[in-house]
Structures are given as C-alpha cells and as structure tokens.
Amino acid sequence: SQQGEEDPQALSIQEGENATMNCSYKTSINNLQWYRQNSGRGLVHLILIRSNEREKHSGRLRVTLDTSKKSSSLLITASRAADTASYFCATVAGYQLIWGAGTKLIIKP
Amino acid sequence: DGGITQSPKYLFRKEGQNVTLSCEQNLNHDAMYWYRQDPGQGLRLIYYSQIVNDFQKGDIAEGYSVSREKKESFPLTVTSAQKNPTAFYLCASSKGASYNEQFFGPGTRLTVL
C-alpha cells in the first residue's frame, strides 16, 4: 500500500538553485518524515514534522505540512552537488511507515 | 560508533536456495525492520519486530522469514518460496514505535542467478 506520493519523480537543477519536492498522502497522519538516499546506500533521516506543526527548518532544509491538503513539501536552498540523491517522504499508518516512490534530484555543476 | 550493519553487501543466490541476510544494531533500539526496495520504487515492509522474541508480518512477508532472539540482531532469510527475490534489502531500527525516526543500514543487494 502506498500512502505518500512524491512529485516530481525526477528533478534536475543547477548548483546553487533551490529544489522543491512535494509529497501527497491519503489518510490522517501522526507525523511525516523526509529521508535522503544516495545511490546504492541506506536512507538517512532528514526531518520529522508532526501533524500539529506547519513548518520546520534544519540547515538548508525547510519542510512544510498542510494537513488540510494532505501534502508536504521539502525545500533545499542553495543546492550543492552533494545533494544529488533520491528523497522520500514517509507517513505513519498504524505501526508502519508507508513510503512514496521518491524524487530523484540531480544537481548539475 | 553506534549504528546498523548489514552483511554481506552483495549476495548471489542460485534458484532454490535459501539465504540469510544479517542485520546488527548497537543503538539499543527496541524496534527493527526489514524493507525491500526495487528499482525506482519506495520501500516495502517485509517484517518488523518491536521487541525481542516477537515479530509481525509486513506487506510482503510471503517467502521470507525472520527471528529476533537478541535485541541487537534481526536476520532475514529469503527462502526458495520467494518468487522474485532479486532486490535491494534494507534493515532499519527505531527507538520505540515505528513513527519515530528510523536508522538504516547500508543495505544488501541480492541477485538470483
């Protein structure tokens, strides 16, 4: 079962530009989490935003959550080559995290 | 350093063989998880365990088995009953419930020859 869906599926931008990825989900949530995965590696947790929060920051990352629209966005400012990765949102359904298919982000030098 | 280790990194299996993927954590986490990832897709939950000697099936448990005899260890066996086992397997753990942050191992890539 797929709860979260990221948009776009792929994004290619120039280094220094901002990157925005979106996540939509279907059911009410406890929290929503964003993770990064470098090619062929495990996932790394970026940010957790709770259902009663609207915005959260961590360094160059900004996450927003709109529970009325059942959507979240991840903004990466001043992108760097090292940001090239796949980004996944995950929402809680019962005892599980339900994952979207991810956005593949490519930062061009 | 605290973290999760998975071994081996690459594994090749002949059809009809069972193979066991190792997952060890020294984070003192109660909960552990096994996910399968296919190319261009998100993660799908195979099994999870919230406490020692207890585990539950996820969405795609058929053809897989697990054990949780120690807090630190959660091995996954891919049996010959799994029809299409070639995939990237990820182990994760979390402190307490699954809606907390999950920490991932580096993954094992299994290829069936």
GROMACS .gro file of C-alpha atoms in nm:
model
  222
    1SER     CA    1   0.000   0.000   0.000
    2GLN     CA    2   0.143   0.338  -0.097
    3GLN     CA    3   0.048   0.631   0.121
    4GLY     CA    4   0.286   0.901   0.010
    5GLU     CA    5   0.348   1.008  -0.346
    6GLU     CA    6   0.634   1.240  -0.429
    7ASP     CA    7   0.626   1.490  -0.710
    8PRO     CA    8   0.815   1.534  -0.935
    9GLN     CA    9   0.960   1.188  -0.995
   10ALA     CA   10   1.283   1.349  -1.113
   11LEU     CA   11   1.430   1.697  -1.086
   12SER     CA   12   1.748   1.835  -1.241
   13ILE     CA   13   1.872   2.182  -1.143
   14GLN     CA   14   2.190   2.387  -1.148
   15GLU     CA   15   2.410   2.405  -0.843
   16GLY     CA   16   2.311   2.699  -0.627
   17GLU     CA   17   1.943   2.688  -0.723
   18ASN     CA   18   1.666   2.587  -0.487
   19ALA     CA   19   1.496   2.249  -0.517
   20THR     CA   20   1.137   2.184  -0.412
   21MET     CA   21   0.982   1.840  -0.380
   22ASN     CA   22   0.624   1.763  -0.286
   23CYS     CA   23   0.458   1.474  -0.109
   24SER     CA   24   0.088   1.394  -0.100
   25TYR     CA   25  -0.073   1.137   0.125
   26LYS     CA   26  -0.414   0.983   0.168
   27THR     CA   27  -0.503   0.931   0.532
   28SER     CA   28  -0.462   1.132   0.852
   29ILE     CA   29  -0.112   1.115   0.996
   30ASN     CA   30   0.074   1.131   1.325
   31ASN     CA   31   0.383   1.271   1.159
   32LEU     CA   32   0.554   1.289   0.823
   33GLN     CA   33   0.922   1.222   0.769
   34TRP     CA   34   1.166   1.301   0.491
   35TYR     CA   35   1.466   1.082   0.412
   36ARG     CA   36   1.754   1.100   0.165
   37GLN     CA   37   1.910   0.804  -0.015
   38ASN     CA   38   2.235   0.826  -0.203
   39SER     CA   39   2.265   0.578  -0.488
   40GLY     CA   40   2.304   0.222  -0.361
   41ARG     CA   41   2.308   0.326   0.004
   42GLY     CA   42   2.080   0.318   0.305
   43LEU     CA   43   1.841   0.600   0.387
   44VAL     CA   44   1.927   0.893   0.610
   45HIS     CA   45   1.663   1.072   0.814
   46LEU     CA   46   1.633   1.445   0.737
   47ILE     CA   47   1.334   1.591   0.917
   48LEU     CA   48   1.026   1.477   1.109
   49ILE     CA   49   0.728   1.713   1.116
   50ARG     CA   50   0.435   1.640   1.345
   51SER     CA   51   0.075   1.680   1.242
   52ASN     CA   52   0.033   1.989   1.460
   53GLU     CA   53   0.334   2.164   1.305
   54ARG     CA   54   0.321   2.369   0.987
   55GLU     CA   55   0.686   2.436   0.912
   56LYS     CA   56   1.022   2.308   1.024
   57HIS     CA   57   1.380   2.403   0.937
   58SER     CA   58   1.710   2.219   0.951
   59GLY     CA   59   2.008   2.395   0.798
   60ARG     CA   60   1.932   2.444   0.427
   61LEU     CA   61   1.619   2.230   0.451
   62ARG     CA   62   1.268   2.361   0.503
   63VAL     CA   63   0.968   2.133   0.533
   64THR     CA   64   0.607   2.246   0.531
   65LEU     CA   65   0.298   2.046   0.613
   66ASP     CA   66  -0.059   2.123   0.511
   67THR     CA   67  -0.287   1.868   0.674
   68SER     CA   68  -0.598   2.015   0.510
   69LYS     CA   69  -0.449   1.936   0.168
   70LYS     CA   70  -0.272   1.623   0.290
   71SER     CA   71   0.055   1.744   0.146
   72SER     CA   72   0.408   1.835   0.243
   73SER     CA   73   0.696   2.000   0.065
   74LEU     CA   74   1.071   1.980   0.109
   75LEU     CA   75   1.275   2.280   0.003
   76ILE     CA   76   1.652   2.258  -0.031
   77THR     CA   77   1.807   2.602  -0.065
   78ALA     CA   78   2.138   2.684  -0.236
   79SER     CA   79   2.177   2.330  -0.368
   80ARG     CA   80   2.515   2.158  -0.383
   81ALA     CA   81   2.646   1.865  -0.585
   82ALA     CA   82   2.637   1.656  -0.267
   83ASP     CA   83   2.257   1.700  -0.254
   84THR     CA   84   2.227   1.469  -0.556
   85ALA     CA   85   2.020   1.180  -0.419
   86SER     CA   86   1.668   1.040  -0.401
   87TYR     CA   87   1.436   1.194  -0.147
   88PHE     CA   88   1.150   1.003   0.013
   89CYS     CA   89   0.859   1.103   0.230
   90ALA     CA   90   0.714   0.856   0.476
   91THR     CA   91   0.394   0.871   0.677
   92VAL     CA   92   0.274   0.660   0.964
   93ALA     CA   93  -0.015   0.419   0.912
   94GLY     CA   94  -0.078   0.208   1.220
   95TYR     CA   95   0.256   0.057   1.317
   96GLN     CA   96   0.422   0.112   0.981
   97LEU     CA   97   0.594   0.385   0.790
   98ILE     CA   98   0.445   0.399   0.440
   99TRP     CA   99   0.684   0.520   0.174
  100GLY     CA  100   0.644   0.705  -0.152
  101ALA     CA  101   0.845   0.619  -0.464
  102GLY     CA  102   1.076   0.916  -0.416
  103THR     CA  103   1.203   1.216  -0.609
  104LYS     CA  104   1.537   1.174  -0.782
  105LEU     CA  105   1.728   1.501  -0.755
  106ILE     CA  106   2.028   1.575  -0.975
  107ILE     CA  107   2.240   1.883  -0.913
  108LYS     CA  108   2.435   1.990  -1.219
  109PRO     CA  109   2.770   2.166  -1.158
  110ASP     CA  110   3.031   0.446   1.676
  111GLY     CA  111   2.668   0.347   1.707
  112GLY     CA  112   2.487   0.226   1.401
  113ILE     CA  113   2.343  -0.057   1.198
  114THR     CA  114   2.549  -0.302   0.999
  115GLN     CA  115   2.429  -0.532   0.726
  116SER     CA  116   2.618  -0.813   0.567
  117PRO     CA  117   2.702  -0.909   0.309
  118LYS     CA  118   2.687  -0.603   0.084
  119TYR     CA  119   2.635  -0.817  -0.226
  120LEU     CA  120   2.487  -1.165  -0.230
  121PHE     CA  121   2.432  -1.404  -0.518
  122ARG     CA  122   2.195  -1.694  -0.488
  123LYS     CA  123   2.104  -1.979  -0.711
  124GLU     CA  124   1.740  -2.053  -0.763
  125GLY     CA  125   1.605  -2.290  -0.499
  126GLN     CA  126   1.849  -2.183  -0.229
  127ASN     CA  127   1.769  -2.015   0.098
  128VAL     CA  128   1.992  -1.726   0.200
  129THR     CA  129   2.018  -1.530   0.525
  130LEU     CA  130   2.089  -1.158   0.542
  131SER     CA  131   2.245  -1.027   0.859
  132CYS     CA  132   2.141  -0.711   1.044
  133GLU     CA  133   2.301  -0.594   1.369
  134GLN     CA  134   2.249  -0.271   1.563
  135ASN     CA  135   2.424  -0.127   1.868
  136LEU     CA  136   2.186   0.166   1.915
  137ASN     CA  137   1.992  -0.012   2.191
  138HIS     CA  138   1.676   0.023   1.983
  139ASP     CA  139   1.378  -0.197   2.059
  140ALA     CA  140   1.223  -0.194   1.712
  141MET     CA  141   1.379  -0.333   1.395
  142TYR     CA  142   1.253  -0.358   1.038
  143TRP     CA  143   1.328  -0.522   0.706
  144TYR     CA  144   1.240  -0.347   0.382
  145ARG     CA  145   1.267  -0.442   0.020
  146GLN     CA  146   1.344  -0.181  -0.245
  147ASP     CA  147   1.304  -0.242  -0.618
  148PRO     CA  148   1.450  -0.005  -0.880
  149GLY     CA  149   1.276   0.331  -0.892
  150GLN     CA  150   1.039   0.241  -0.612
  151GLY     CA  151   0.988   0.319  -0.249
  152LEU     CA  152   1.040   0.082   0.040
  153ARG     CA  153   0.804  -0.204   0.116
  154LEU     CA  154   0.792  -0.356   0.462
  155ILE     CA  155   0.870  -0.727   0.487
  156TYR     CA  156   0.877  -0.787   0.863
  157TYR     CA  157   0.912  -0.581   1.176
  158SER     CA  158   0.986  -0.653   1.539
  159GLN     CA  159   0.901  -0.426   1.828
  160ILE     CA  160   1.057  -0.639   2.098
  161VAL     CA  161   1.278  -0.944   2.140
  162ASN     CA  162   1.111  -1.276   2.056
  163ASP     CA  163   0.824  -1.105   1.878
  164PHE     CA  164   0.778  -1.001   1.516
  165GLN     CA  165   0.496  -0.923   1.273
  166LYS     CA  166   0.447  -0.958   0.901
  167GLY     CA  167   0.457  -0.652   0.684
  168ASP     CA  168   0.301  -0.606   0.342
  169ILE     CA  169   0.519  -0.855   0.154
  170ALA     CA  170   0.617  -1.127   0.403
  171GLU     CA  171   0.549  -1.425   0.176
  172GLY     CA  172   0.869  -1.616   0.102
  173TYR     CA  173   1.063  -1.453   0.387
  174SER     CA  174   1.126  -1.544   0.749
  175VAL     CA  175   1.290  -1.367   1.044
  176SER     CA  176   1.395  -1.426   1.401
  177ARG     CA  177   1.458  -1.190   1.691
  178GLU     CA  178   1.642  -1.381   1.958
  179LYS     CA  179   1.858  -1.088   2.064
  180LYS     CA  180   1.783  -0.718   2.082
  181GLU     CA  181   2.081  -0.639   1.861
  182SER     CA  182   2.011  -0.885   1.582
  183PHE     CA  183   1.730  -0.930   1.328
  184PRO     CA  184   1.834  -1.170   1.049
  185LEU     CA  185   1.620  -1.214   0.739
  186THR     CA  186   1.602  -1.542   0.548
  187VAL     CA  187   1.496  -1.529   0.186
  188THR     CA  188   1.353  -1.871   0.112
  189SER     CA  189   1.314  -2.055  -0.215
  190ALA     CA  190   0.941  -1.977  -0.193
  191GLN     CA  191   1.011  -1.611  -0.272
  192LYS     CA  192   0.932  -1.589  -0.643
  193ASN     CA  193   1.131  -1.280  -0.732
  194PRO     CA  194   1.395  -1.218  -0.465
  195THR     CA  195   1.636  -1.003  -0.667
  196ALA     CA  196   1.622  -0.665  -0.490
  197PHE     CA  197   1.796  -0.429  -0.250
  198TYR     CA  198   1.724  -0.516   0.114
  199LEU     CA  199   1.739  -0.257   0.388
  200CYS     CA  200   1.735  -0.310   0.761
  201ALA     CA  201   1.634  -0.031   0.998
  202SER     CA  202   1.579   0.028   1.366
  203SER     CA  203   1.399   0.284   1.577
  204LYS     CA  204   1.377   0.380   1.940
  205GLY     CA  205   1.031   0.270   2.042
  206ALA     CA  206   0.749   0.296   1.794
  207SER     CA  207   0.781   0.293   1.416
  208TYR     CA  208   0.659   0.651   1.388
  209ASN     CA  209   0.987   0.766   1.534
  210GLU     CA  210   1.294   0.834   1.324
  211GLN     CA  211   1.430   0.517   1.167
  212PHE     CA  212   1.801   0.448   1.127
  213PHE     CA  213   1.908   0.245   0.827
  214GLY     CA  214   2.189   0.006   0.749
  215PRO     CA  215   2.382   0.027   0.419
  216GLY     CA  216   2.176  -0.245   0.252
  217THR     CA  217   2.235  -0.584   0.090
  218ARG     CA  218   2.190  -0.629  -0.283
  219LEU     CA  219   2.064  -0.981  -0.354
  220THR     CA  220   2.082  -1.123  -0.704
  221VAL     CA  221   1.936  -1.456  -0.805
  222LEU     CA  222   2.134  -1.628  -1.077
   0.00000   0.00000   0.00000
